[in-house]
PDB file of N, CA and C in Angstrom:
ATOM      1  N   UNK A 746     -18.724   4.881  -4.808  1.00  0.00           N
ATOM      2  CA  UNK A 746     -18.023   3.642  -4.594  1.00  0.00           C
ATOM      3  C   UNK A 746     -16.658   3.935  -3.974  1.00  0.00           C
ATOM      4  N   UNK A 747     -16.196   3.018  -3.146  1.00  0.00           N
ATOM      5  CA  UNK A 747     -14.878   3.130  -2.522  1.00  0.00           C
ATOM      6  C   UNK A 747     -13.986   2.009  -3.032  1.00  0.00           C
ATOM      7  N   UNK A 748     -12.749   2.367  -3.354  1.00  0.00           N
ATOM      8  CA  UNK A 748     -11.760   1.402  -3.835  1.00  0.00           C
ATOM      9  C   UNK A 748     -10.595   1.382  -2.852  1.00  0.00           C
ATOM     10  N   UNK A 749     -10.148   0.185  -2.504  1.00  0.00           N
ATOM     11  CA  UNK A 749      -8.960   0.024  -1.658  1.00  0.00           C
ATOM     12  C   UNK A 749      -7.816  -0.436  -2.535  1.00  0.00           C
ATOM     13  N   UNK A 750      -6.703   0.278  -2.466  1.00  0.00           N
ATOM     14  CA  UNK A 750      -5.483  -0.115  -3.163  1.00  0.00           C
ATOM     15  C   UNK A 750      -4.545  -0.727  -2.138  1.00  0.00           C
ATOM     16  N   UNK A 751      -4.072  -1.924  -2.433  1.00  0.00           N
ATOM     17  CA  UNK A 751      -3.150  -2.609  -1.538  1.00  0.00           C
ATOM     18  C   UNK A 751      -1.804  -2.736  -2.233  1.00  0.00           C
ATOM     19  N   UNK A 752      -0.756  -2.381  -1.505  1.00  0.00           N
ATOM     20  CA  UNK A 752       0.625  -2.407  -1.993  1.00  0.00           C
ATOM     21  C   UNK A 752       1.408  -3.219  -0.979  1.00  0.00           C
ATOM     22  N   UNK A 753       2.084  -4.294  -1.429  1.00  0.00           N
ATOM     23  CA  UNK A 753       2.807  -5.153  -0.485  1.00  0.00           C
ATOM     24  C   UNK A 753       4.182  -5.473  -1.041  1.00  0.00           C
ATOM     25  N   UNK A 754       5.195  -5.345  -0.180  1.00  0.00           N
ATOM     26  CA  UNK A 754       6.568  -5.628  -0.584  1.00  0.00           C
ATOM     27  C   UNK A 754       7.284  -6.362   0.547  1.00  0.00           C
ATOM     28  N   UNK A 755       8.310  -7.098   0.159  1.00  0.00           N
ATOM     29  CA  UNK A 755       9.142  -7.803   1.141  1.00  0.00           C
ATOM     30  C   UNK A 755      10.559  -7.264   1.038  1.00  0.00           C
ATOM     31  N   UNK A 756      11.046  -6.777   2.157  1.00  0.00           N
ATOM     32  CA  UNK A 756      12.390  -6.187   2.199  1.00  0.00           C
ATOM     33  C   UNK A 756      13.466  -7.262   2.163  1.00  0.00           C
ATOM     34  N   UNK A 757      14.626  -6.869   1.709  1.00  0.00           N
ATOM     35  CA  UNK A 757      15.764  -7.767   1.820  1.00  0.00           C
ATOM     36  C   UNK A 757      16.056  -7.968   3.306  1.00  0.00           C
ATOM     37  N   UNK A 758      16.715  -9.049   3.651  1.00  0.00           N
ATOM     38  CA  UNK A 758      16.930  -9.442   5.045  1.00  0.00           C
ATOM     39  C   UNK A 758      17.458  -8.290   5.899  1.00  0.00           C
ATOM     40  N   UNK A 759      16.766  -8.050   7.010  1.00  0.00           N
ATOM     41  CA  UNK A 759      17.186  -7.039   7.966  1.00  0.00           C
ATOM     42  C   UNK A 759      16.834  -5.604   7.598  1.00  0.00           C
ATOM     43  N   UNK A 760      16.119  -5.383   6.472  1.00  0.00           N
ATOM     44  CA  UNK A 760      15.817  -4.014   6.047  1.00  0.00           C
ATOM     45  C   UNK A 760      14.325  -3.683   6.141  1.00  0.00           C
ATOM     46  N   UNK A 761      13.608  -4.451   6.946  1.00  0.00           N
ATOM     47  CA  UNK A 761      12.172  -4.229   7.092  1.00  0.00           C
ATOM     48  C   UNK A 761      11.834  -2.841   7.619  1.00  0.00           C
ATOM     49  N   UNK A 762      12.562  -2.367   8.614  1.00  0.00           N
ATOM     50  CA  UNK A 762      12.304  -1.036   9.178  1.00  0.00           C
ATOM     51  C   UNK A 762      12.565   0.045   8.131  1.00  0.00           C
ATOM     52  N   UNK A 763      13.596  -0.145   7.338  1.00  0.00           N
ATOM     53  CA  UNK A 763      13.908   0.818   6.280  1.00  0.00           C
ATOM     54  C   UNK A 763      12.816   0.841   5.213  1.00  0.00           C
ATOM     55  N   UNK A 764      12.320  -0.342   4.840  1.00  0.00           N
ATOM     56  CA  UNK A 764      11.229  -0.403   3.862  1.00  0.00           C
ATOM     57  C   UNK A 764       9.967   0.242   4.420  1.00  0.00           C
ATOM     58  N   UNK A 765       9.678  -0.003   5.695  1.00  0.00           N
ATOM     59  CA  UNK A 765       8.507   0.613   6.318  1.00  0.00           C
ATOM     60  C   UNK A 765       8.615   2.137   6.274  1.00  0.00           C
ATOM     61  N   UNK A 766       9.769   2.683   6.607  1.00  0.00           N
ATOM     62  CA  UNK A 766       9.951   4.138   6.563  1.00  0.00           C
ATOM     63  C   UNK A 766       9.865   4.672   5.137  1.00  0.00           C
ATOM     64  N   UNK A 767      10.411   3.929   4.192  1.00  0.00           N
ATOM     65  CA  UNK A 767      10.325   4.321   2.781  1.00  0.00           C
ATOM     66  C   UNK A 767       8.860   4.380   2.351  1.00  0.00           C
ATOM     67  N   UNK A 768       8.087   3.348   2.696  1.00  0.00           N
ATOM     68  CA  UNK A 768       6.667   3.306   2.331  1.00  0.00           C
ATOM     69  C   UNK A 768       5.892   4.426   3.021  1.00  0.00           C
ATOM     70  N   UNK A 769       6.194   4.700   4.290  1.00  0.00           N
ATOM     71  CA  UNK A 769       5.524   5.785   5.025  1.00  0.00           C
ATOM     72  C   UNK A 769       5.765   7.116   4.325  1.00  0.00           C
ATOM     73  N   UNK A 770       6.991   7.374   3.932  1.00  0.00           N
ATOM     74  CA  UNK A 770       7.322   8.637   3.255  1.00  0.00           C
ATOM     75  C   UNK A 770       6.627   8.736   1.901  1.00  0.00           C
ATOM     76  N   UNK A 771       6.641   7.656   1.119  1.00  0.00           N
ATOM     77  CA  UNK A 771       5.985   7.686  -0.204  1.00  0.00           C
ATOM     78  C   UNK A 771       4.469   7.846  -0.060  1.00  0.00           C
ATOM     79  N   UNK A 772       3.870   7.222   0.947  1.00  0.00           N
ATOM     80  CA  UNK A 772       2.426   7.344   1.163  1.00  0.00           C
ATOM     81  C   UNK A 772       2.048   8.781   1.524  1.00  0.00           C
ATOM     82  N   UNK A 773       2.941   9.475   2.224  1.00  0.00           N
ATOM     83  CA  UNK A 773       2.685  10.872   2.592  1.00  0.00           C
ATOM     84  C   UNK A 773       2.853  11.816   1.406  1.00  0.00           C
ATOM     85  N   UNK A 774       3.493  11.346   0.342  1.00  0.00           N
ATOM     86  CA  UNK A 774       3.749  12.181  -0.829  1.00  0.00           C
ATOM     87  C   UNK A 774       2.801  11.919  -1.999  1.00  0.00           C
ATOM     88  N   UNK A 775       1.758  11.126  -1.784  1.00  0.00           N
ATOM     89  CA  UNK A 775       0.820  10.837  -2.878  1.00  0.00           C
ATOM     90  C   UNK A 775       0.260  12.134  -3.451  1.00  0.00           C
ATOM     91  N   UNK A 776      -0.092  12.113  -4.712  1.00  0.00           N
ATOM     92  CA  UNK A 776      -0.566  13.317  -5.411  1.00  0.00           C
ATOM     93  C   UNK A 776      -1.788  13.944  -4.747  1.00  0.00           C
ATOM     94  N   UNK A 777      -2.572  13.144  -4.060  1.00  0.00           N
ATOM     95  CA  UNK A 777      -3.686  13.670  -3.258  1.00  0.00           C
ATOM     96  C   UNK A 777      -3.917  12.746  -2.069  1.00  0.00           C
ATOM     97  N   UNK A 778      -4.647  13.243  -1.099  1.00  0.00           N
ATOM     98  CA  UNK A 778      -4.861  12.521   0.154  1.00  0.00           C
ATOM     99  C   UNK A 778      -5.980  11.485  -0.010  1.00  0.00           C
ATOM    100  N   UNK A 779      -5.733  10.225   0.365  1.00  0.00           N
ATOM    101  CA  UNK A 779      -6.794   9.218   0.303  1.00  0.00           C
ATOM    102  C   UNK A 779      -7.811   9.437   1.423  1.00  0.00           C
ATOM    103  N   UNK A 780      -8.945   8.737   1.337  1.00  0.00           N
ATOM    104  CA  UNK A 780      -9.933   8.776   2.418  1.00  0.00           C
ATOM    105  C   UNK A 780      -9.334   8.222   3.700  1.00  0.00           C
ATOM    106  N   UNK A 781      -8.502   7.197   3.546  1.00  0.00           N
ATOM    107  CA  UNK A 781      -7.865   6.533   4.681  1.00  0.00           C
ATOM    108  C   UNK A 781      -6.576   5.895   4.177  1.00  0.00           C
ATOM    109  N   UNK A 782      -5.613   5.781   5.067  1.00  0.00           N
ATOM    110  CA  UNK A 782      -4.336   5.150   4.726  1.00  0.00           C
ATOM    111  C   UNK A 782      -3.895   4.337   5.937  1.00  0.00           C
ATOM    112  N   UNK A 783      -3.432   3.122   5.687  1.00  0.00           N
ATOM    113  CA  UNK A 783      -2.959   2.279   6.780  1.00  0.00           C
ATOM    114  C   UNK A 783      -1.668   1.582   6.359  1.00  0.00           C
ATOM    115  N   UNK A 784      -0.666   1.589   7.244  1.00  0.00           N
ATOM    116  CA  UNK A 784       0.592   0.879   7.017  1.00  0.00           C
ATOM    117  C   UNK A 784       0.666  -0.270   8.006  1.00  0.00           C
ATOM    118  N   UNK A 785       1.040  -1.440   7.507  1.00  0.00           N
ATOM    119  CA  UNK A 785       1.145  -2.628   8.344  1.00  0.00           C
ATOM    120  C   UNK A 785       2.475  -3.317   8.062  1.00  0.00           C
ATOM    121  N   UNK A 786       2.938  -4.094   9.037  1.00  0.00           N
ATOM    122  CA  UNK A 786       4.142  -4.887   8.823  1.00  0.00           C
ATOM    123  C   UNK A 786       3.857  -6.313   9.270  1.00  0.00           C
ATOM    124  N   UNK A 787       4.654  -7.240   8.739  1.00  0.00           N
ATOM    125  CA  UNK A 787       4.466  -8.658   9.048  1.00  0.00           C
ATOM    126  C   UNK A 787       5.831  -9.325   9.139  1.00  0.00           C
ATOM    127  N   UNK A 788       5.798 -10.596   9.456  1.00  0.00           N
ATOM    128  CA  UNK A 788       7.044 -11.361   9.521  1.00  0.00           C
ATOM    129  C   UNK A 788       7.738 -11.350   8.158  1.00  0.00           C
ATOM    130  N   UNK A 789       8.962 -11.746   8.145  1.00  0.00           N
ATOM    131  CA  UNK A 789       9.789 -11.797   6.939  1.00  0.00           C
ATOM    132  C   UNK A 789       9.980 -10.415   6.313  1.00  0.00           C
ATOM    133  N   UNK A 790       9.975  -9.367   7.159  1.00  0.00           N
ATOM    134  CA  UNK A 790      10.231  -7.994   6.715  1.00  0.00           C
ATOM    135  C   UNK A 790       9.274  -7.545   5.605  1.00  0.00           C
ATOM    136  N   UNK A 791       8.001  -7.932   5.710  1.00  0.00           N
ATOM    137  CA  UNK A 791       6.995  -7.508   4.733  1.00  0.00           C
ATOM    138  C   UNK A 791       6.287  -6.246   5.205  1.00  0.00           C
ATOM    139  N   UNK A 792       5.931  -5.390   4.244  1.00  0.00           N
ATOM    140  CA  UNK A 792       5.230  -4.133   4.505  1.00  0.00           C
ATOM    141  C   UNK A 792       4.010  -4.086   3.599  1.00  0.00           C
ATOM    142  N   UNK A 793       2.880  -3.675   4.168  1.00  0.00           N
ATOM    143  CA  UNK A 793       1.630  -3.551   3.430  1.00  0.00           C
ATOM    144  C   UNK A 793       1.099  -2.138   3.628  1.00  0.00           C
ATOM    145  N   UNK A 794       0.724  -1.492   2.538  1.00  0.00           N
ATOM    146  CA  UNK A 794       0.083  -0.175   2.595  1.00  0.00           C
ATOM    147  C   UNK A 794      -1.266  -0.309   1.928  1.00  0.00           C
ATOM    148  N   UNK A 795      -2.317   0.101   2.633  1.00  0.00           N
ATOM    149  CA  UNK A 795      -3.665   0.100   2.071  1.00  0.00           C
ATOM    150  C   UNK A 795      -4.158   1.535   2.066  1.00  0.00           C
ATOM    151  N   UNK A 796      -4.634   1.978   0.912  1.00  0.00           N
ATOM    152  CA  UNK A 796      -5.252   3.305   0.809  1.00  0.00           C
ATOM    153  C   UNK A 796      -6.663   3.133   0.286  1.00  0.00           C
ATOM    154  N   UNK A 797      -7.576   3.973   0.790  1.00  0.00           N
ATOM    155  CA  UNK A 797      -8.975   3.937   0.370  1.00  0.00           C
ATOM    156  C   UNK A 797      -9.300   5.219  -0.381  1.00  0.00           C
ATOM    157  N   UNK A 798     -10.009   5.078  -1.493  1.00  0.00           N
ATOM    158  CA  UNK A 798     -10.308   6.201  -2.378  1.00  0.00           C
ATOM    159  C   UNK A 798     -11.766   6.180  -2.816  1.00  0.00           C
ATOM    160  N   UNK A 799     -12.327   7.368  -3.032  1.00  0.00           N
ATOM    161  CA  UNK A 799     -13.617   7.476  -3.708  1.00  0.00           C
ATOM    162  C   UNK A 799     -13.349   7.230  -5.177  1.00  0.00           C
ATOM    163  N   UNK A 800     -14.123   6.363  -5.798  1.00  0.00           N
ATOM    164  CA  UNK A 800     -13.957   6.135  -7.224  1.00  0.00           C
ATOM    165  C   UNK A 800     -14.233   4.702  -7.599  1.00  0.00           C
ATOM    166  N   UNK A 801     -14.047   4.416  -8.870  1.00  0.00           N
ATOM    167  CA  UNK A 801     -14.294   3.089  -9.398  1.00  0.00           C
ATOM    168  C   UNK A 801     -13.022   2.272  -9.520  1.00  0.00           C
ATOM    169  N   UNK A 802     -13.191   1.000  -9.718  1.00  0.00           N
ATOM    170  CA  UNK A 802     -12.088   0.041  -9.794  1.00  0.00           C
ATOM    171  C   UNK A 802     -11.052   0.422 -10.849  1.00  0.00           C
ATOM    172  N   UNK A 803     -11.482   0.973 -11.971  1.00  0.00           N
ATOM    173  CA  UNK A 803     -10.567   1.288 -13.069  1.00  0.00           C
ATOM    174  C   UNK A 803     -10.122   2.753 -13.100  1.00  0.00           C
ATOM    175  N   UNK A 804     -10.516   3.549 -12.095  1.00  0.00           N
ATOM    176  CA  UNK A 804     -10.124   4.960 -12.066  1.00  0.00           C
ATOM    177  C   UNK A 804      -8.608   5.110 -11.895  1.00  0.00           C
ATOM    178  N   UNK A 805      -8.071   6.182 -12.433  1.00  0.00           N
ATOM    179  CA  UNK A 805      -6.656   6.519 -12.221  1.00  0.00           C
ATOM    180  C   UNK A 805      -6.513   7.070 -10.804  1.00  0.00           C
ATOM    181  N   UNK A 806      -5.790   6.362  -9.967  1.00  0.00           N
ATOM    182  CA  UNK A 806      -5.609   6.752  -8.563  1.00  0.00           C
ATOM    183  C   UNK A 806      -4.119   6.766  -8.232  1.00  0.00           C
ATOM    184  N   UNK A 807      -3.705   7.655  -7.325  1.00  0.00           N
ATOM    185  CA  UNK A 807      -2.288   7.700  -6.939  1.00  0.00           C
ATOM    186  C   UNK A 807      -1.859   6.388  -6.276  1.00  0.00           C
ATOM    187  N   UNK A 808      -0.726   5.872  -6.701  1.00  0.00           N
ATOM    188  CA  UNK A 808      -0.206   4.627  -6.135  1.00  0.00           C
ATOM    189  C   UNK A 808       1.237   4.803  -5.703  1.00  0.00           C
ATOM    190  N   UNK A 809       1.650   4.005  -4.747  1.00  0.00           N
ATOM    191  CA  UNK A 809       3.047   4.019  -4.331  1.00  0.00           C
ATOM    192  C   UNK A 809       3.914   3.460  -5.454  1.00  0.00           C
ATOM    193  N   UNK A 810       5.106   4.005  -5.630  1.00  0.00           N
ATOM    194  CA  UNK A 810       6.014   3.505  -6.673  1.00  0.00           C
ATOM    195  C   UNK A 810       6.709   2.218  -6.233  1.00  0.00           C
ATOM    196  N   UNK A 811       7.527   1.696  -7.107  1.00  0.00           N
ATOM    197  CA  UNK A 811       8.402   0.562  -6.778  1.00  0.00           C
ATOM    198  C   UNK A 811       9.586   1.101  -5.984  1.00  0.00           C
ATOM    199  N   UNK A 812       9.976   0.440  -4.913  1.00  0.00           N
ATOM    200  CA  UNK A 812      11.194   0.840  -4.216  1.00  0.00           C
ATOM    201  C   UNK A 812      12.426   0.441  -5.018  1.00  0.00           C
ATOM    202  N   UNK A 813      13.567   0.949  -4.623  1.00  0.00           N
ATOM    203  CA  UNK A 813      14.832   0.553  -5.236  1.00  0.00           C
ATOM    204  C   UNK A 813      14.961  -0.971  -5.149  1.00  0.00           C
ATOM    205  N   UNK A 814      15.398  -1.588  -6.215  1.00  0.00           N
ATOM    206  CA  UNK A 814      15.490  -3.048  -6.279  1.00  0.00           C
ATOM    207  C   UNK A 814      16.356  -3.635  -5.163  1.00  0.00           C
ATOM    208  N   UNK A 815      17.329  -2.896  -4.666  1.00  0.00           N
ATOM    209  CA  UNK A 815      18.198  -3.401  -3.595  1.00  0.00           C
ATOM    210  C   UNK A 815      17.477  -3.471  -2.250  1.00  0.00           C
ATOM    211  N   UNK A 816      16.346  -2.794  -2.129  1.00  0.00           N
ATOM    212  CA  UNK A 816      15.607  -2.766  -0.863  1.00  0.00           C
ATOM    213  C   UNK A 816      14.611  -3.918  -0.738  1.00  0.00           C
ATOM    214  N   UNK A 817      14.213  -4.524  -1.846  1.00  0.00           N
ATOM    215  CA  UNK A 817      13.179  -5.566  -1.830  1.00  0.00           C
ATOM    216  C   UNK A 817      13.683  -6.868  -2.448  1.00  0.00           C
ATOM    217  N   UNK A 818      13.027  -7.963  -2.070  1.00  0.00           N
ATOM    218  CA  UNK A 818      13.425  -9.284  -2.562  1.00  0.00           C
ATOM    219  C   UNK A 818      12.712  -9.674  -3.850  1.00  0.00           C
ATOM    220  N   UNK A 819      11.656  -8.948  -4.208  1.00  0.00           N
ATOM    221  CA  UNK A 819      10.850  -9.277  -5.382  1.00  0.00           C
ATOM    222  C   UNK A 819      10.055  -8.051  -5.782  1.00  0.00           C
ATOM    223  N   UNK A 820       9.442  -8.066  -6.969  1.00  0.00           N
ATOM    224  CA  UNK A 820       8.594  -6.930  -7.353  1.00  0.00           C
ATOM    225  C   UNK A 820       7.435  -6.759  -6.367  1.00  0.00           C
ATOM    226  N   UNK A 821       6.963  -5.540  -6.244  1.00  0.00           N
ATOM    227  CA  UNK A 821       5.827  -5.219  -5.377  1.00  0.00           C
ATOM    228  C   UNK A 821       4.579  -5.931  -5.879  1.00  0.00           C
ATOM    229  N   UNK A 822       3.761  -6.402  -4.949  1.00  0.00           N
ATOM    230  CA  UNK A 822       2.446  -6.961  -5.298  1.00  0.00           C
ATOM    231  C   UNK A 822       1.415  -5.862  -5.110  1.00  0.00           C
ATOM    232  N   UNK A 823       0.481  -5.753  -6.048  1.00  0.00           N
ATOM    233  CA  UNK A 823      -0.570  -4.719  -5.988  1.00  0.00           C
ATOM    234  C   UNK A 823      -1.925  -5.360  -6.266  1.00  0.00           C
ATOM    235  N   UNK A 824      -2.932  -4.904  -5.500  1.00  0.00           N
ATOM    236  CA  UNK A 824      -4.302  -5.351  -5.717  1.00  0.00           C
ATOM    237  C   UNK A 824      -5.240  -4.166  -5.563  1.00  0.00           C
ATOM    238  N   UNK A 825      -6.380  -4.226  -6.242  1.00  0.00           N
ATOM    239  CA  UNK A 825      -7.461  -3.249  -6.078  1.00  0.00           C
ATOM    240  C   UNK A 825      -8.727  -4.002  -5.696  1.00  0.00           C
ATOM    241  N   UNK A 826      -9.422  -3.472  -4.702  1.00  0.00           N
ATOM    242  CA  UNK A 826     -10.672  -4.062  -4.263  1.00  0.00           C
ATOM    243  C   UNK A 826     -11.742  -2.983  -4.192  1.00  0.00           C
ATOM    244  N   UNK A 827     -12.964  -3.323  -4.583  1.00  0.00           N
ATOM    245  CA  UNK A 827     -14.114  -2.426  -4.419  1.00  0.00           C
ATOM    246  C   UNK A 827     -14.793  -2.787  -3.106  1.00  0.00           C
ATOM    247  N   UNK A 828     -15.162  -1.767  -2.338  1.00  0.00           N
ATOM    248  CA  UNK A 828     -15.859  -2.001  -1.086  1.00  0.00           C
ATOM    249  C   UNK A 828     -17.266  -2.527  -1.369  1.00  0.00           C
ATOM    250  N   UNK A 829     -17.642  -3.585  -0.667  1.00  0.00           N
ATOM    251  CA  UNK A 829     -18.950  -4.199  -0.831  1.00  0.00           C
ATOM    252  C   UNK A 829     -19.812  -3.956   0.411  1.00  0.00           C
ATOM    253  N   UNK A 830     -19.183  -4.064   1.587  1.00  0.00           N
ATOM    254  CA  UNK A 830     -19.928  -3.916   2.835  1.00  0.00           C
ATOM    255  C   UNK A 830     -18.974  -3.485   3.938  1.00  0.00           C
ATOM    256  N   UNK A 831     -19.430  -2.608   4.827  1.00  0.00           N
ATOM    257  CA  UNK A 831     -18.650  -2.156   5.971  1.00  0.00           C
ATOM    258  C   UNK A 831     -19.467  -2.413   7.222  1.00  0.00           C
ATOM    259  N   UNK A 832     -18.845  -3.070   8.224  1.00  0.00           N
ATOM    260  CA  UNK A 832     -19.507  -3.299   9.503  1.00  0.00           C
ATOM    261  C   UNK A 832     -18.520  -2.983  10.618  1.00  0.00           C
ATOM    262  N   UNK A 833     -19.013  -2.865  11.832  1.00  0.00           N
ATOM    263  CA  UNK A 833     -18.150  -2.668  12.978  1.00  0.00           C
ATOM    264  C   UNK A 833     -17.806  -1.209  13.225  1.00  0.00           C
ATOM    265  N   UNK A 834     -16.898  -0.996  14.164  1.00  0.00           N
ATOM    266  CA  UNK A 834     -16.479   0.347  14.560  1.00  0.00           C
ATOM    267  C   UNK A 834     -15.903   1.096  13.372  1.00  0.00           C
ATOM    268  N   UNK A 835     -16.283   2.324  13.221  1.00  0.00           N
ATOM    269  CA  UNK A 835     -15.764   3.162  12.159  1.00  0.00           C
ATOM    270  C   UNK A 835     -16.402   2.879  10.812  1.00  0.00           C
ATOM    271  N   UNK A 836     -17.251   1.896  10.719  1.00  0.00           N
ATOM    272  CA  UNK A 836     -17.851   1.538   9.436  1.00  0.00           C
ATOM    273  C   UNK A 836     -19.213   2.084   9.330  1.00  0.00           C
TER     274      UNK A 836
END
């Protein structure tokens, strides 16, 4: 089974690039390498990191930490999803 961990945060005004770099560095420092890792950005200085892992929904998996409170406008949102179906290129 494959599990996707999603980590999403919103930077304080004007600090989106800094949050993106912070997330990139933390993702590179995970205790082990995921099957896949993707960093995305969106409007309102939001950053999303998705990592894919072999394992079950409740397995202990490396996750990105909380950034310094001064860098974000709210606590990080986290979700876990189990892969059900893969289609298209690379799937």
